[in-house]
PDB file of C-alpha atoms and ligand atoms in Angstrom:
ATOM      1  CA  MET A1385     111.541 -45.214  56.919  1.00  0.00           C
ATOM      2  CA  GLU A1386     113.249 -43.285  53.808  1.00  0.00           C
ATOM      3  CA  LYS A1387     116.814 -43.169  53.812  1.00  0.00           C
ATOM      4  CA  PRO A1388     119.329 -39.784  53.723  1.00  0.00           C
ATOM      5  CA  VAL A1389     121.379 -39.460  50.799  1.00  0.00           C
ATOM      6  CA  TYR A1390     122.753 -35.806  52.788  1.00  0.00           C
ATOM      7  CA  LYS A1391     124.347 -36.599  56.315  1.00  0.00           C
ATOM      8  CA  ARG A1392     124.781 -32.238  56.718  1.00  0.00           C
ATOM      9  CA  VAL A1393     122.567 -29.876  55.179  1.00  0.00           C
ATOM     10  CA  LEU A1394     122.320 -26.047  55.360  1.00  0.00           C
ATOM     11  CA  LEU A1395     118.385 -25.150  54.572  1.00  0.00           C
ATOM     12  CA  LYS A1396     117.897 -22.047  53.377  1.00  0.00           C
ATOM     13  CA  LEU A1397     114.369 -19.949  53.834  1.00  0.00           C
ATOM     14  CA  SER A1398     113.127 -16.742  52.537  1.00  0.00           C
ATOM     15  CA  GLY A1399     111.593 -14.529  54.832  1.00  0.00           C
ATOM     16  CA  GLU A1400     108.473 -14.631  52.463  1.00  0.00           C
ATOM     17  CA  ALA A1401     108.573 -18.182  53.535  1.00  0.00           C
ATOM     18  CA  LEU A1402     107.371 -17.608  56.782  1.00  0.00           C
ATOM     19  CA  MET A1403     104.441 -15.797  55.090  1.00  0.00           C
ATOM     20  CA  GLY A1404     102.405 -18.845  53.784  1.00  0.00           C
ATOM     21  CA  GLY A1405      99.536 -18.315  51.386  1.00  0.00           C
ATOM     22  CA  HIS A1406      97.810 -15.363  53.326  1.00  0.00           C
ATOM     23  CA  ARG A1407     100.276 -12.852  53.235  1.00  0.00           C
ATOM     24  CA  SER A1408      98.507 -10.515  55.678  1.00  0.00           C
ATOM     25  CA  SER A1409     101.465 -10.640  58.107  1.00  0.00           C
ATOM     26  CA  SER A1410     104.788 -11.131  58.245  1.00  0.00           C
ATOM     27  CA  ILE A1411     104.701 -13.975  59.774  1.00  0.00           C
ATOM     28  CA  ASP A1412     102.269 -17.052  59.569  1.00  0.00           C
ATOM     29  CA  PRO A1413     102.634 -19.058  62.909  1.00  0.00           C
ATOM     30  CA  GLU A1414     100.877 -21.730  60.984  1.00  0.00           C
ATOM     31  CA  MET A1415     103.342 -21.953  58.124  1.00  0.00           C
ATOM     32  CA  VAL A1416     106.009 -21.838  60.671  1.00  0.00           C
ATOM     33  CA  ASN A1417     105.028 -24.812  62.716  1.00  0.00           C
ATOM     34  CA  ALA A1418     104.575 -26.239  58.867  1.00  0.00           C
ATOM     35  CA  ILE A1419     108.308 -25.774  58.156  1.00  0.00           C
ATOM     36  CA  ALA A1420     108.861 -26.922  61.771  1.00  0.00           C
ATOM     37  CA  ALA A1421     107.021 -30.562  61.443  1.00  0.00           C
ATOM     38  CA  GLU A1422     109.052 -31.303  58.404  1.00  0.00           C
ATOM     39  CA  ILE A1423     112.495 -30.270  60.390  1.00  0.00           C
ATOM     40  CA  LYS A1424     111.460 -32.917  62.979  1.00  0.00           C
ATOM     41  CA  GLU A1425     110.748 -35.472  60.570  1.00  0.00           C
ATOM     42  CA  VAL A1426     114.278 -34.642  58.630  1.00  0.00           C
ATOM     43  CA  VAL A1427     116.065 -34.379  62.401  1.00  0.00           C
ATOM     44  CA  ASN A1428     114.238 -37.660  62.956  1.00  0.00           C
ATOM     45  CA  LEU A1429     116.017 -39.195  59.704  1.00  0.00           C
ATOM     46  CA  GLY A1430     119.286 -38.628  61.564  1.00  0.00           C
ATOM     47  CA  VAL A1431     120.539 -35.453  59.328  1.00  0.00           C
ATOM     48  CA  SER A1432     122.350 -32.690  61.052  1.00  0.00           C
ATOM     49  CA  LEU A1433     121.387 -29.343  59.811  1.00  0.00           C
ATOM     50  CA  GLY A1434     121.735 -25.636  59.526  1.00  0.00           C
ATOM     51  CA  VAL A1435     119.145 -23.192  58.992  1.00  0.00           C
ATOM     52  CA  VAL A1436     119.321 -19.840  57.127  1.00  0.00           C
ATOM     53  CA  VAL A1437     116.063 -17.473  57.112  1.00  0.00           C
ATOM     54  CA  GLY A1438     116.035 -14.567  55.048  1.00  0.00           C
ATOM     55  CA  GLY A1439     114.253 -11.278  55.956  1.00  0.00           C
ATOM     56  CA  GLY A1440     111.935 -10.401  52.956  1.00  0.00           C
ATOM     57  CA  ASN A1441     108.978 -10.397  54.540  1.00  0.00           C
ATOM     58  CA  ILE A1442     110.205  -7.690  56.741  1.00  0.00           C
ATOM     59  CA  PHE A1443     112.509  -5.418  55.215  1.00  0.00           C
ATOM     60  CA  ARG A1444     114.746  -5.147  52.620  1.00  0.00           C
ATOM     61  CA  GLY A1445     117.855  -3.338  52.227  1.00  0.00           C
ATOM     62  CA  VAL A1446     117.883  -2.752  48.923  1.00  0.00           C
ATOM     63  CA  GLU A1447     114.133  -1.810  48.454  1.00  0.00           C
ATOM     64  CA  ALA A1448     114.591   0.705  51.452  1.00  0.00           C
ATOM     65  CA  ASN A1449     117.426   2.026  49.901  1.00  0.00           C
ATOM     66  CA  ALA A1450     116.034   2.760  46.558  1.00  0.00           C
ATOM     67  CA  LYS A1451     113.460   4.892  48.334  1.00  0.00           C
ATOM     68  CA  GLY A1452     116.427   6.967  49.925  1.00  0.00           C
ATOM     69  CA  MET A1453     117.528   4.907  52.642  1.00  0.00           C
ATOM     70  CA  ASP A1454     121.248   4.849  53.426  1.00  0.00           C
ATOM     71  CA  ARG A1455     122.224   1.607  52.539  1.00  0.00           C
ATOM     72  CA  THR A1456     124.466   0.183  55.121  1.00  0.00           C
ATOM     73  CA  SER A1457     121.349   1.617  57.963  1.00  0.00           C
ATOM     74  CA  ALA A1458     118.704  -0.368  55.630  1.00  0.00           C
ATOM     75  CA  ASP A1459     121.209  -3.369  54.858  1.00  0.00           C
ATOM     76  CA  TYR A1460     121.160  -3.641  59.230  1.00  0.00           C
ATOM     77  CA  MET A1461     117.754  -3.285  59.213  1.00  0.00           C
ATOM     78  CA  GLY A1462     117.259  -6.273  57.021  1.00  0.00           C
ATOM     79  CA  MET A1463     119.940  -8.314  59.611  1.00  0.00           C
ATOM     80  CA  LEU A1464     117.696  -7.460  62.208  1.00  0.00           C
ATOM     81  CA  ALA A1465     114.711  -9.068  60.403  1.00  0.00           C
ATOM     82  CA  THR A1466     116.402 -11.895  60.046  1.00  0.00           C
ATOM     83  CA  VAL A1467     116.600 -12.278  63.736  1.00  0.00           C
ATOM     84  CA  ILE A1468     113.034 -12.396  64.266  1.00  0.00           C
ATOM     85  CA  ASN A1469     112.521 -14.883  61.833  1.00  0.00           C
ATOM     86  CA  SER A1470     115.109 -17.112  62.861  1.00  0.00           C
ATOM     87  CA  LEU A1471     113.548 -16.460  66.913  1.00  0.00           C
ATOM     88  CA  ALA A1472     109.792 -17.399  65.200  1.00  0.00           C
ATOM     89  CA  LEU A1473     111.501 -20.716  63.861  1.00  0.00           C
ATOM     90  CA  GLN A1474     113.646 -21.759  67.139  1.00  0.00           C
ATOM     91  CA  SER A1475     110.028 -21.067  69.100  1.00  0.00           C
ATOM     92  CA  ALA A1476     108.381 -22.991  66.555  1.00  0.00           C
ATOM     93  CA  PHE A1477     111.089 -25.713  66.405  1.00  0.00           C
ATOM     94  CA  GLU A1478     111.636 -26.462  70.663  1.00  0.00           C
ATOM     95  CA  ARG A1479     107.312 -26.377  70.558  1.00  0.00           C
ATOM     96  CA  ILE A1480     107.562 -29.875  69.321  1.00  0.00           C
ATOM     97  CA  GLY A1481     110.955 -30.902  70.880  1.00  0.00           C
ATOM     98  CA  ILE A1482     113.542 -29.865  68.394  1.00  0.00           C
ATOM     99  CA  ASP A1483     116.914 -29.446  70.265  1.00  0.00           C
ATOM    100  CA  THR A1484     117.654 -25.839  68.449  1.00  0.00           C
ATOM    101  CA  ARG A1485     120.711 -22.995  69.310  1.00  0.00           C
ATOM    102  CA  VAL A1486     120.281 -19.609  67.378  1.00  0.00           C
ATOM    103  CA  GLN A1487     123.402 -18.648  66.208  1.00  0.00           C
ATOM    104  CA  SER A1488     123.806 -13.962  65.348  1.00  0.00           C
ATOM    105  CA  ALA A1489     126.480 -13.080  63.066  1.00  0.00           C
ATOM    106  CA  ILE A1490     125.618  -9.759  65.245  1.00  0.00           C
ATOM    107  CA  ALA A1491     126.534  -9.413  68.689  1.00  0.00           C
ATOM    108  CA  MET A1492     122.968 -10.008  70.864  1.00  0.00           C
ATOM    109  CA  ARG A1493     123.899 -11.768  73.413  1.00  0.00           C
ATOM    110  CA  GLU A1494     120.505 -11.966  75.411  1.00  0.00           C
ATOM    111  CA  ILE A1495     118.673 -13.829  72.676  1.00  0.00           C
ATOM    112  CA  ALA A1496     121.566 -15.630  70.745  1.00  0.00           C
ATOM    113  CA  GLU A1497     124.877 -16.806  71.036  1.00  0.00           C
ATOM    114  CA  PRO A1498     127.081 -15.373  69.181  1.00  0.00           C
ATOM    115  CA  PHE A1499     128.461 -17.305  65.256  1.00  0.00           C
ATOM    116  CA  ILE A1500     131.407 -19.370  66.732  1.00  0.00           C
ATOM    117  CA  GLN A1501     131.598 -21.937  64.121  1.00  0.00           C
ATOM    118  CA  ARG A1502     133.502 -24.320  66.576  1.00  0.00           C
ATOM    119  CA  LYS A1503     130.832 -23.850  68.586  1.00  0.00           C
ATOM    120  CA  ALA A1504     127.890 -24.685  65.963  1.00  0.00           C
ATOM    121  CA  MET A1505     130.190 -27.763  64.550  1.00  0.00           C
ATOM    122  CA  SER A1506     129.746 -29.075  68.342  1.00  0.00           C
ATOM    123  CA  HIS A1507     126.111 -28.183  68.689  1.00  0.00           C
ATOM    124  CA  LEU A1508     125.419 -29.566  65.188  1.00  0.00           C
ATOM    125  CA  GLU A1509     126.949 -32.952  66.931  1.00  0.00           C
ATOM    126  CA  LYS A1510     125.125 -33.117  69.188  1.00  0.00           C
ATOM    127  CA  ARG A1511     122.287 -33.364  66.536  1.00  0.00           C
ATOM    128  CA  ARG A1512     120.616 -29.371  67.753  1.00  0.00           C
ATOM    129  CA  VAL A1513     119.578 -27.562  64.701  1.00  0.00           C
ATOM    130  CA  MET A1514     121.675 -24.227  64.391  1.00  0.00           C
ATOM    131  CA  ILE A1515     119.331 -21.637  63.208  1.00  0.00           C
ATOM    132  CA  PHE A1516     122.366 -18.963  61.813  1.00  0.00           C
ATOM    133  CA  ALA A1517     120.615 -15.341  62.294  1.00  0.00           C
ATOM    134  CA  ALA A1518     122.104 -11.945  61.078  1.00  0.00           C
ATOM    135  CA  GLY A1519     122.890 -12.963  57.704  1.00  0.00           C
ATOM    136  CA  THR A1520     127.058 -12.299  57.249  1.00  0.00           C
ATOM    137  CA  GLY A1521     126.584  -9.861  59.810  1.00  0.00           C
ATOM    138  CA  ASN A1522     127.844  -7.333  56.441  1.00  0.00           C
ATOM    139  CA  PRO A1523     125.499  -4.762  54.879  1.00  0.00           C
ATOM    140  CA  TYR A1524     125.756  -5.155  50.905  1.00  0.00           C
ATOM    141  CA  PHE A1525     125.478  -8.923  51.411  1.00  0.00           C
ATOM    142  CA  THR A1526     122.380 -11.834  51.213  1.00  0.00           C
ATOM    143  CA  THR A1527     120.976 -14.221  53.278  1.00  0.00           C
ATOM    144  CA  ASP A1528     121.941 -16.631  50.286  1.00  0.00           C
ATOM    145  CA  THR A1529     125.174 -15.504  50.531  1.00  0.00           C
ATOM    146  CA  ALA A1530     125.062 -15.914  54.137  1.00  0.00           C
ATOM    147  CA  ALA A1531     123.599 -19.649  53.740  1.00  0.00           C
ATOM    148  CA  VAL A1532     126.640 -20.158  51.458  1.00  0.00           C
ATOM    149  CA  LEU A1533     129.299 -19.412  53.581  1.00  0.00           C
ATOM    150  CA  ARG A1534     127.468 -21.043  56.593  1.00  0.00           C
ATOM    151  CA  ALA A1535     126.922 -24.285  54.960  1.00  0.00           C
ATOM    152  CA  MET A1536     130.931 -23.958  54.028  1.00  0.00           C
ATOM    153  CA  GLU A1537     131.646 -23.137  58.026  1.00  0.00           C
ATOM    154  CA  ILE A1538     129.593 -26.624  58.800  1.00  0.00           C
ATOM    155  CA  LYS A1539     131.249 -28.701  56.143  1.00  0.00           C
ATOM    156  CA  ALA A1540     127.674 -29.182  54.405  1.00  0.00           C
ATOM    157  CA  ASP A1541     127.365 -31.862  52.018  1.00  0.00           C
ATOM    158  CA  VAL A1542     124.469 -29.587  49.791  1.00  0.00           C
ATOM    159  CA  ILE A1543     122.341 -26.470  50.545  1.00  0.00           C
ATOM    160  CA  MET A1544     118.795 -26.217  50.179  1.00  0.00           C
ATOM    161  CA  LYS A1545     117.235 -23.063  48.621  1.00  0.00           C
ATOM    162  CA  ALA A1546     113.510 -22.969  49.330  1.00  0.00           C
ATOM    163  CA  THR A1547     111.383 -21.782  46.447  1.00  0.00           C
ATOM    164  CA  LYS A1548     108.026 -21.171  45.243  1.00  0.00           C
ATOM    165  CA  VAL A1549     108.525 -22.597  42.111  1.00  0.00           C
ATOM    166  CA  ASP A1550     109.551 -26.263  41.681  1.00  0.00           C
ATOM    167  CA  GLY A1551     112.931 -25.594  40.236  1.00  0.00           C
ATOM    168  CA  VAL A1552     115.156 -23.747  37.792  1.00  0.00           C
ATOM    169  CA  TYR A1553     113.703 -22.985  34.493  1.00  0.00           C
ATOM    170  CA  ASP A1554     114.543 -20.942  31.906  1.00  0.00           C
ATOM    171  CA  LYS A1555     112.704 -18.710  31.746  1.00  0.00           C
ATOM    172  CA  ASP A1556     109.928 -16.893  34.760  1.00  0.00           C
ATOM    173  CA  PRO A1557     107.606 -20.066  35.176  1.00  0.00           C
ATOM    174  CA  VAL A1558     105.010 -17.286  36.560  1.00  0.00           C
ATOM    175  CA  ALA A1559     104.832 -14.982  34.027  1.00  0.00           C
ATOM    176  CA  TYR A1560     105.535 -18.300  30.778  1.00  0.00           C
ATOM    177  CA  SER A1561     103.400 -21.208  30.628  1.00  0.00           C
ATOM    178  CA  ASP A1562     106.152 -22.762  28.194  1.00  0.00           C
ATOM    179  CA  ALA A1563     109.382 -22.557  30.842  1.00  0.00           C
ATOM    180  CA  VAL A1564     111.102 -25.252  30.928  1.00  0.00           C
ATOM    181  CA  MET A1565     112.456 -26.053  34.204  1.00  0.00           C
ATOM    182  CA  TYR A1566     116.043 -27.862  34.133  1.00  0.00           C
ATOM    183  CA  LYS A1567     117.005 -31.412  36.483  1.00  0.00           C
ATOM    184  CA  ASN A1568     120.487 -30.267  36.426  1.00  0.00           C
ATOM    185  CA  ILE A1569     122.559 -27.364  35.274  1.00  0.00           C
ATOM    186  CA  THR A1570     125.998 -25.961  36.214  1.00  0.00           C
ATOM    187  CA  TYR A1571     126.683 -22.525  38.128  1.00  0.00           C
ATOM    188  CA  SER A1572     128.440 -20.780  35.286  1.00  0.00           C
ATOM    189  CA  ASP A1573     125.358 -21.570  32.903  1.00  0.00           C
ATOM    190  CA  VAL A1574     123.598 -20.050  35.847  1.00  0.00           C
ATOM    191  CA  LEU A1575     125.483 -17.005  35.973  1.00  0.00           C
ATOM    192  CA  ALA A1576     125.768 -16.629  31.997  1.00  0.00           C
ATOM    193  CA  GLN A1577     122.372 -16.443  31.469  1.00  0.00           C
ATOM    194  CA  ASN A1578     121.034 -14.529  34.840  1.00  0.00           C
ATOM    195  CA  LEU A1579     119.363 -16.986  36.051  1.00  0.00           C
ATOM    196  CA  LYS A1580     117.323 -16.200  39.542  1.00  0.00           C
ATOM    197  CA  VAL A1581     118.601 -19.219  41.924  1.00  0.00           C
ATOM    198  CA  MET A1582     120.830 -16.868  44.309  1.00  0.00           C
ATOM    199  CA  ASP A1583     122.396 -13.644  43.340  1.00  0.00           C
ATOM    200  CA  ALA A1584     125.763 -14.101  41.757  1.00  0.00           C
ATOM    201  CA  THR A1585     128.083 -13.410  44.421  1.00  0.00           C
ATOM    202  CA  ALA A1586     126.519 -16.936  46.453  1.00  0.00           C
ATOM    203  CA  ILE A1587     126.631 -19.078  43.400  1.00  0.00           C
ATOM    204  CA  SER A1588     130.130 -18.007  42.483  1.00  0.00           C
ATOM    205  CA  LEU A1589     130.754 -19.038  46.179  1.00  0.00           C
ATOM    206  CA  CYS A1590     129.470 -21.844  45.847  1.00  0.00           C
ATOM    207  CA  ARG A1591     131.396 -22.990  42.195  1.00  0.00           C
ATOM    208  CA  ASP A1592     134.634 -21.926  43.747  1.00  0.00           C
ATOM    209  CA  ASN A1593     133.722 -24.250  46.514  1.00  0.00           C
ATOM    210  CA  HIS A1594     131.652 -26.995  44.777  1.00  0.00           C
ATOM    211  CA  LEU A1595     128.906 -26.510  46.900  1.00  0.00           C
ATOM    212  CA  PRO A1596     125.667 -28.424  45.340  1.00  0.00           C
ATOM    213  CA  ILE A1597     122.737 -26.401  45.591  1.00  0.00           C
ATOM    214  CA  LEU A1598     118.997 -28.285  45.387  1.00  0.00           C
ATOM    215  CA  VAL A1599     116.544 -25.667  44.388  1.00  0.00           C
ATOM    216  CA  PHE A1600     112.947 -27.047  45.749  1.00  0.00           C
ATOM    217  CA  ASN A1601     109.770 -26.384  46.046  1.00  0.00           C
ATOM    218  CA  LEU A1602     108.661 -25.432  49.946  1.00  0.00           C
ATOM    219  CA  GLN A1603     105.127 -25.278  49.226  1.00  0.00           C
ATOM    220  CA  LYS A1604     104.377 -28.748  48.419  1.00  0.00           C
ATOM    221  CA  PRO A1605     104.704 -30.108  52.023  1.00  0.00           C
ATOM    222  CA  GLY A1606     106.867 -33.223  52.207  1.00  0.00           C
ATOM    223  CA  ASN A1607     109.614 -31.530  49.942  1.00  0.00           C
ATOM    224  CA  ILE A1608     112.026 -31.299  52.463  1.00  0.00           C
ATOM    225  CA  VAL A1609     111.869 -34.905  53.567  1.00  0.00           C
ATOM    226  CA  ARG A1610     112.130 -35.886  49.419  1.00  0.00           C
ATOM    227  CA  CYS A1611     114.864 -33.837  48.326  1.00  0.00           C
ATOM    228  CA  ILE A1612     116.816 -35.518  51.679  1.00  0.00           C
ATOM    229  CA  SER A1613     115.929 -38.596  50.734  1.00  0.00           C
ATOM    230  CA  GLY A1614     116.832 -38.589  47.489  1.00  0.00           C
ATOM    231  CA  ILE A1615     113.870 -38.254  45.658  1.00  0.00           C
ATOM    232  CA  PRO A1616     114.506 -36.521  41.785  1.00  0.00           C
ATOM    233  CA  ILE A1617     112.477 -33.310  42.626  1.00  0.00           C
ATOM    234  CA  GLY A1618     113.585 -29.598  42.058  1.00  0.00           C
ATOM    235  CA  THR A1619     116.739 -28.968  40.272  1.00  0.00           C
ATOM    236  CA  LEU A1620     120.555 -29.314  40.864  1.00  0.00           C
ATOM    237  CA  VAL A1621     122.862 -26.848  40.436  1.00  0.00           C
ATOM    238  CA  GLY A1622     126.653 -28.143  40.314  1.00  0.00           C
ATOM    239  CA  ASP A1623     129.670 -28.344  38.461  1.00  0.00           C
TER     240      ASP A1623
HETATM  241  N1  LIG B 767     121.367  -8.341  54.817  1.00  0.00           N
HETATM  242  C1  LIG B 767     122.811  -8.142  54.703  1.00  0.00           C
HETATM  243  N2  LIG B 767     123.629  -8.230  54.626  1.00  0.00           N
HETATM  244  C2  LIG B 767     123.618  -9.864  54.869  1.00  0.00           C
HETATM  245  C3  LIG B 767     121.867 -10.713  54.627  1.00  0.00           C
HETATM  246  C4  LIG B 767     121.218  -9.559  54.506  1.00  0.00           C
HETATM  247  O1  LIG B 767     122.947  -6.709  54.692  1.00  0.00           O
HETATM  248  O2  LIG B 767     124.509 -10.754  55.023  1.00  0.00           O
HETATM  249  C5  LIG B 767     120.080  -7.555  54.667  1.00  0.00           C
HETATM  250  C6  LIG B 767     120.003  -6.771  53.313  1.00  0.00           C
HETATM  251  O3  LIG B 767     119.107  -5.346  54.004  1.00  0.00           O
HETATM  252  C7  LIG B 767     118.846  -7.946  52.787  1.00  0.00           C
HETATM  253  C8  LIG B 767     118.032  -7.716  54.110  1.00  0.00           C
HETATM  254  O4  LIG B 767     119.232  -8.204  54.899  1.00  0.00           O
HETATM  255  O5  LIG B 767     117.871  -7.404  51.931  1.00  0.00           O
HETATM  256  C9  LIG B 767     117.006  -9.478  54.117  1.00  0.00           C
HETATM  257  O6  LIG B 767     117.849 -10.544  53.898  1.00  0.00           O
HETATM  258  P1  LIG B 767     117.513 -11.227  52.011  1.00  0.00           P
HETATM  259  O7  LIG B 767     116.863 -10.586  51.365  1.00  0.00           O
HETATM  260  O8  LIG B 767     118.459 -12.088  52.017  1.00  0.00           O
HETATM  261  O9  LIG B 767     116.126 -12.183  52.238  1.00  0.00           O
HETATM  262  P2  LIG B 767     115.103 -13.282  51.518  1.00  0.00           P
HETATM  263  O10 LIG B 767     114.862 -12.318  50.546  1.00  0.00           O
HETATM  264  O11 LIG B 767     116.023 -14.452  51.900  1.00  0.00           O
HETATM  265  O12 LIG B 767     114.165 -13.082  52.834  1.00  0.00           O
END
């Protein structure tokens, strides 16, 4: 069995990650089940796990704002979208026997606990997977920033950022075939080169608190476990 190199991990999934390959609906149950199966392996390795999922498969505040909607209202809608995704993940996790709790940054007591850091820590100690919903609870932020915030609050060793490509490249690997992937890169270089890893707020929060970011490809089955086992895939962003 693989030996984990991290004890506690915060996994950031974009909303789009739940769409799978078909893109015909915002949430593809097959994709959600595949993610759940990988999470189960992680839990079986004894790793403590928090998950933050985005909402971009359903709603993005900035995009709605560009079309004339009030930014604050649009952002709250985006945060509600993350709650929908969080419940989808929780349902898939529980179906395969992963003990899970959802905590929301916006109070919604019928469907989720409120976010309480001490309670989250206690759930994690009991080996429950925590899903943190509703982003930071504030407009003008992203779920990447929420993921960094929660990672620090739960004292995660690393934040694992799931993407559609293998890691961080010097230019868009989809548009340029000669794009080169970095194995390691510093927070400052990511910011200076404006590389699309996470938004600048999230990156600077990581830099200020020395929280490593592991960027990896979620579309290759088994990659979550590979990262946690220290197999060198993806890009490590650090000091
Ligand atoms: N959002 C917000 N505050 C937060 C987190 C998210 O206002 O702390 C809103 C924002 O409108 C964002 C949307 O929720 O566009 C969905 O989140 P995000 O775009 O980060 O999702 P992802 O791209 O990861 O799917």
